[in-house]
PDB file of C-alpha atoms in Angstrom:
ATOM      1  CA  UNK Y 412     -16.264 -21.870 -15.027  1.00 92.00           C
ATOM      2  CA  UNK Y 413     -14.835 -18.373 -15.157  1.00 94.00           C
ATOM      3  CA  UNK Y 414     -12.504 -17.552 -12.293  1.00 97.00           C
ATOM      4  CA  UNK Y 415     -10.351 -14.550 -11.477  1.00 98.00           C
ATOM      5  CA  UNK Y 416      -7.997 -14.686  -8.506  1.00 98.00           C
ATOM      6  CA  UNK Y 417      -6.094 -11.618  -7.358  1.00 98.00           C
ATOM      7  CA  UNK Y 418      -2.815 -11.813  -5.471  1.00 98.00           C
ATOM      8  CA  UNK Y 419       0.182  -9.678  -4.605  1.00 98.00           C
ATOM      9  CA  UNK Y 420      -1.384  -7.312  -2.128  1.00 98.00           C
ATOM     10  CA  UNK Y 421       0.144  -6.474   1.204  1.00 98.00           C
ATOM     11  CA  UNK Y 422       1.554  -3.748   3.400  1.00 98.00           C
ATOM     12  CA  UNK Y 423       3.926  -1.274   1.784  1.00 98.00           C
ATOM     13  CA  UNK Y 424       5.440   2.007   2.898  1.00 98.00           C
ATOM     14  CA  UNK Y 425       4.549   5.266   1.166  1.00 98.00           C
ATOM     15  CA  UNK Y 426       6.609   5.645  -1.955  1.00 98.00           C
ATOM     16  CA  UNK Y 427       6.915   1.909  -2.358  1.00 98.00           C
ATOM     17  CA  UNK Y 428       5.789  -0.455  -5.088  1.00 98.00           C
ATOM     18  CA  UNK Y 429       3.644  -3.540  -5.439  1.00 98.00           C
ATOM     19  CA  UNK Y 430       2.729  -5.752  -8.363  1.00 98.00           C
ATOM     20  CA  UNK Y 431      -0.728  -7.282  -8.331  1.00 98.00           C
ATOM     21  CA  UNK Y 432      -1.630 -10.337 -10.370  1.00 98.00           C
ATOM     22  CA  UNK Y 433      -4.994 -11.476 -11.654  1.00 98.00           C
ATOM     23  CA  UNK Y 434      -4.869 -15.155 -12.550  1.00 98.00           C
ATOM     24  CA  UNK Y 435      -7.711 -16.172 -14.818  1.00 97.00           C
ATOM     25  CA  UNK Y 436      -9.202 -19.497 -15.830  1.00 97.00           C
ATOM     26  CA  UNK Y 437     -12.244 -20.837 -17.621  1.00 96.00           C
ATOM     27  CA  UNK Y 438     -11.993 -18.515 -20.594  1.00 93.00           C
ATOM     28  CA  UNK Y 439      -9.573 -17.350 -23.250  1.00 93.00           C
ATOM     29  CA  UNK Y 440      -7.991 -14.238 -21.801  1.00 93.00           C
ATOM     30  CA  UNK Y 441      -7.059 -12.804 -25.172  1.00 91.00           C
ATOM     31  CA  UNK Y 442     -10.713 -12.241 -26.033  1.00 93.00           C
ATOM     32  CA  UNK Y 443     -11.633 -10.423 -22.824  1.00 95.00           C
ATOM     33  CA  UNK Y 444     -11.188  -6.887 -21.612  1.00 96.00           C
ATOM     34  CA  UNK Y 445      -9.824  -6.734 -18.066  1.00 97.00           C
ATOM     35  CA  UNK Y 446     -10.320  -4.012 -15.524  1.00 97.00           C
ATOM     36  CA  UNK Y 447      -8.750  -3.294 -12.160  1.00 98.00           C
ATOM     37  CA  UNK Y 448     -10.903  -1.660  -9.515  1.00 98.00           C
ATOM     38  CA  UNK Y 449     -10.412  -0.669  -5.924  1.00 98.00           C
ATOM     39  CA  UNK Y 450     -12.619   0.048  -2.962  1.00 98.00           C
ATOM     40  CA  UNK Y 451     -11.504   1.809   0.175  1.00 96.00           C
ATOM     41  CA  UNK Y 452     -13.511   1.639   3.409  1.00 92.00           C
ATOM     42  CA  UNK Y 453     -16.534   3.884   3.226  1.00 94.00           C
ATOM     43  CA  UNK Y 454     -15.961   4.715  -0.426  1.00 95.00           C
ATOM     44  CA  UNK Y 455     -17.457   3.556  -3.685  1.00 96.00           C
ATOM     45  CA  UNK Y 456     -15.626   1.166  -5.934  1.00 96.00           C
ATOM     46  CA  UNK Y 457     -13.585   3.048  -8.512  1.00 97.00           C
ATOM     47  CA  UNK Y 458     -11.994   1.996 -11.746  1.00 98.00           C
ATOM     48  CA  UNK Y 459      -8.208   2.139 -11.638  1.00 98.00           C
ATOM     49  CA  UNK Y 460      -7.093   0.765 -14.984  1.00 98.00           C
ATOM     50  CA  UNK Y 461      -8.216  -1.445 -17.825  1.00 97.00           C
ATOM     51  CA  UNK Y 462      -6.827  -3.166 -20.883  1.00 97.00           C
ATOM     52  CA  UNK Y 463      -8.740  -4.111 -23.997  1.00 95.00           C
ATOM     53  CA  UNK Y 464      -8.800  -7.617 -25.417  1.00 92.00           C
ATOM     54  CA  UNK Y 465      -6.765  -8.174 -28.571  1.00 84.00           C
ATOM     55  CA  UNK Y 466      -5.327  -4.694 -29.202  1.00 89.00           C
ATOM     56  CA  UNK Y 467      -4.180  -4.195 -25.613  1.00 90.00           C
ATOM     57  CA  UNK Y 468      -5.363  -0.590 -25.435  1.00 94.00           C
ATOM     58  CA  UNK Y 469      -5.029   0.710 -21.884  1.00 96.00           C
ATOM     59  CA  UNK Y 470      -6.789   3.329 -19.809  1.00 97.00           C
ATOM     60  CA  UNK Y 471      -6.057   4.752 -16.365  1.00 98.00           C
ATOM     61  CA  UNK Y 472      -7.841   6.801 -13.767  1.00 98.00           C
ATOM     62  CA  UNK Y 473      -6.316  10.255 -13.390  1.00 97.00           C
ATOM     63  CA  UNK Y 474      -5.378   9.439  -9.803  1.00 97.00           C
ATOM     64  CA  UNK Y 475      -2.982   6.668 -10.898  1.00 98.00           C
ATOM     65  CA  UNK Y 476      -1.708   7.867 -14.275  1.00 98.00           C
ATOM     66  CA  UNK Y 477       2.051   7.750 -14.442  1.00 97.00           C
ATOM     67  CA  UNK Y 478       2.248   5.531 -11.349  1.00 98.00           C
ATOM     68  CA  UNK Y 479       0.356   2.357 -12.298  1.00 98.00           C
ATOM     69  CA  UNK Y 480       0.886   0.138 -15.318  1.00 98.00           C
ATOM     70  CA  UNK Y 481      -1.457  -2.602 -16.484  1.00 98.00           C
ATOM     71  CA  UNK Y 482      -0.220  -5.465 -18.623  1.00 97.00           C
ATOM     72  CA  UNK Y 483      -1.326  -8.906 -19.691  1.00 96.00           C
ATOM     73  CA  UNK Y 484       0.336 -12.221 -20.471  1.00 95.00           C
ATOM     74  CA  UNK Y 485      -2.182 -14.239 -22.417  1.00 93.00           C
ATOM     75  CA  UNK Y 486       0.065 -17.299 -22.408  1.00 94.00           C
ATOM     76  CA  UNK Y 487      -0.023 -17.291 -18.606  1.00 97.00           C
ATOM     77  CA  UNK Y 488      -3.682 -16.219 -18.467  1.00 97.00           C
ATOM     78  CA  UNK Y 489      -2.656 -13.448 -16.112  1.00 98.00           C
ATOM     79  CA  UNK Y 490      -3.095  -9.700 -15.968  1.00 98.00           C
ATOM     80  CA  UNK Y 491      -0.809  -7.530 -13.847  1.00 98.00           C
ATOM     81  CA  UNK Y 492      -1.045  -4.153 -12.196  1.00 98.00           C
ATOM     82  CA  UNK Y 493       2.335  -2.654 -11.387  1.00 98.00           C
ATOM     83  CA  UNK Y 494       1.902   0.065  -8.791  1.00 98.00           C
ATOM     84  CA  UNK Y 495       4.610   2.519  -7.810  1.00 98.00           C
ATOM     85  CA  UNK Y 496       4.941   5.736  -5.792  1.00 98.00           C
ATOM     86  CA  UNK Y 497       2.174   4.456  -3.581  1.00 98.00           C
ATOM     87  CA  UNK Y 498       0.470   6.780  -1.120  1.00 98.00           C
ATOM     88  CA  UNK Y 499      -1.907   6.094   1.777  1.00 97.00           C
ATOM     89  CA  UNK Y 500      -4.738   7.153  -0.554  1.00 97.00           C
ATOM     90  CA  UNK Y 501      -4.059   4.008  -2.590  1.00 98.00           C
ATOM     91  CA  UNK Y 502      -5.050   1.833   0.366  1.00 98.00           C
ATOM     92  CA  UNK Y 503      -7.999  -0.311  -0.711  1.00 98.00           C
ATOM     93  CA  UNK Y 504      -9.113  -3.759  -1.716  1.00 98.00           C
ATOM     94  CA  UNK Y 505      -8.149  -4.235  -5.342  1.00 98.00           C
ATOM     95  CA  UNK Y 506     -10.279  -6.330  -7.678  1.00 98.00           C
ATOM     96  CA  UNK Y 507      -9.901  -7.505 -11.236  1.00 98.00           C
ATOM     97  CA  UNK Y 508     -12.813  -8.050 -13.587  1.00 98.00           C
ATOM     98  CA  UNK Y 509     -13.346  -9.481 -17.058  1.00 97.00           C
ATOM     99  CA  UNK Y 510     -15.813  -8.948 -19.857  1.00 95.00           C
ATOM    100  CA  UNK Y 511     -16.019 -10.425 -23.364  1.00 92.00           C
ATOM    101  CA  UNK Y 512     -18.546  -8.039 -24.720  1.00 76.00           C
ATOM    102  CA  UNK Y 513     -16.632  -5.119 -26.232  1.00 77.00           C
ATOM    103  CA  UNK Y 514     -14.503  -4.632 -29.305  1.00 78.00           C
ATOM    104  CA  UNK Y 515     -10.818  -5.406 -29.402  1.00 80.00           C
ATOM    105  CA  UNK Y 516      -9.778  -1.778 -28.826  1.00 85.00           C
ATOM    106  CA  UNK Y 517     -11.870  -0.643 -25.879  1.00 88.00           C
ATOM    107  CA  UNK Y 518     -12.238  -1.206 -22.182  1.00 94.00           C
ATOM    108  CA  UNK Y 519     -14.142   0.503 -19.403  1.00 95.00           C
ATOM    109  CA  UNK Y 520     -13.261   2.024 -16.050  1.00 96.00           C
ATOM    110  CA  UNK Y 521     -16.888   1.691 -15.042  1.00 95.00           C
ATOM    111  CA  UNK Y 522     -17.951  -1.263 -12.926  1.00 93.00           C
ATOM    112  CA  UNK Y 523     -19.856  -3.002 -15.715  1.00 94.00           C
ATOM    113  CA  UNK Y 524     -17.805  -6.144 -16.141  1.00 96.00           C
ATOM    114  CA  UNK Y 525     -19.472  -9.517 -16.226  1.00 95.00           C
ATOM    115  CA  UNK Y 526     -17.019 -11.422 -14.045  1.00 96.00           C
ATOM    116  CA  UNK Y 527     -15.008 -10.392 -11.007  1.00 97.00           C
ATOM    117  CA  UNK Y 528     -12.611 -11.701  -8.398  1.00 97.00           C
ATOM    118  CA  UNK Y 529     -12.603 -11.611  -4.612  1.00 97.00           C
ATOM    119  CA  UNK Y 530      -9.951  -8.933  -4.223  1.00 97.00           C
ATOM    120  CA  UNK Y 531      -6.592  -8.448  -2.559  1.00 98.00           C
ATOM    121  CA  UNK Y 532      -5.868  -5.927   0.191  1.00 98.00           C
ATOM    122  CA  UNK Y 533      -3.306  -3.201  -0.402  1.00 98.00           C
ATOM    123  CA  UNK Y 534      -2.303  -1.107   2.597  1.00 98.00           C
ATOM    124  CA  UNK Y 535       0.063   1.819   2.245  1.00 98.00           C
ATOM    125  CA  UNK Y 536       1.294   2.942   5.615  1.00 97.00           C
ATOM    126  CA  UNK Y 537       4.469   3.808   7.470  1.00 95.00           C
TER     127      UNK Y 537
END
């Protein structure tokens, strides 16, 4: 049974940092592309970052480039999203998602992943 569980969200002041984790189980993480998405109230879900399966190629939305870093630890079956220089516009529920269906060097920022988690709330406020 495929499971993805996000954690690490919380309340942070503008300019602060948070590190989100996506703990996976039920599949071999090294063969799956992983995406991070977020959805703010009243807005559509948007792709934030993704990492391909074996090659570890990464991609970022323009809004987070230079501030967010995605990484994976296949031995721990966990994918991370390090977020820094946070602004109130980053406030959202953050989700991770997994898909086995693409090549080893590609991932998508579109919401087309086969499996997803329940999300973790990130609030950036003073």
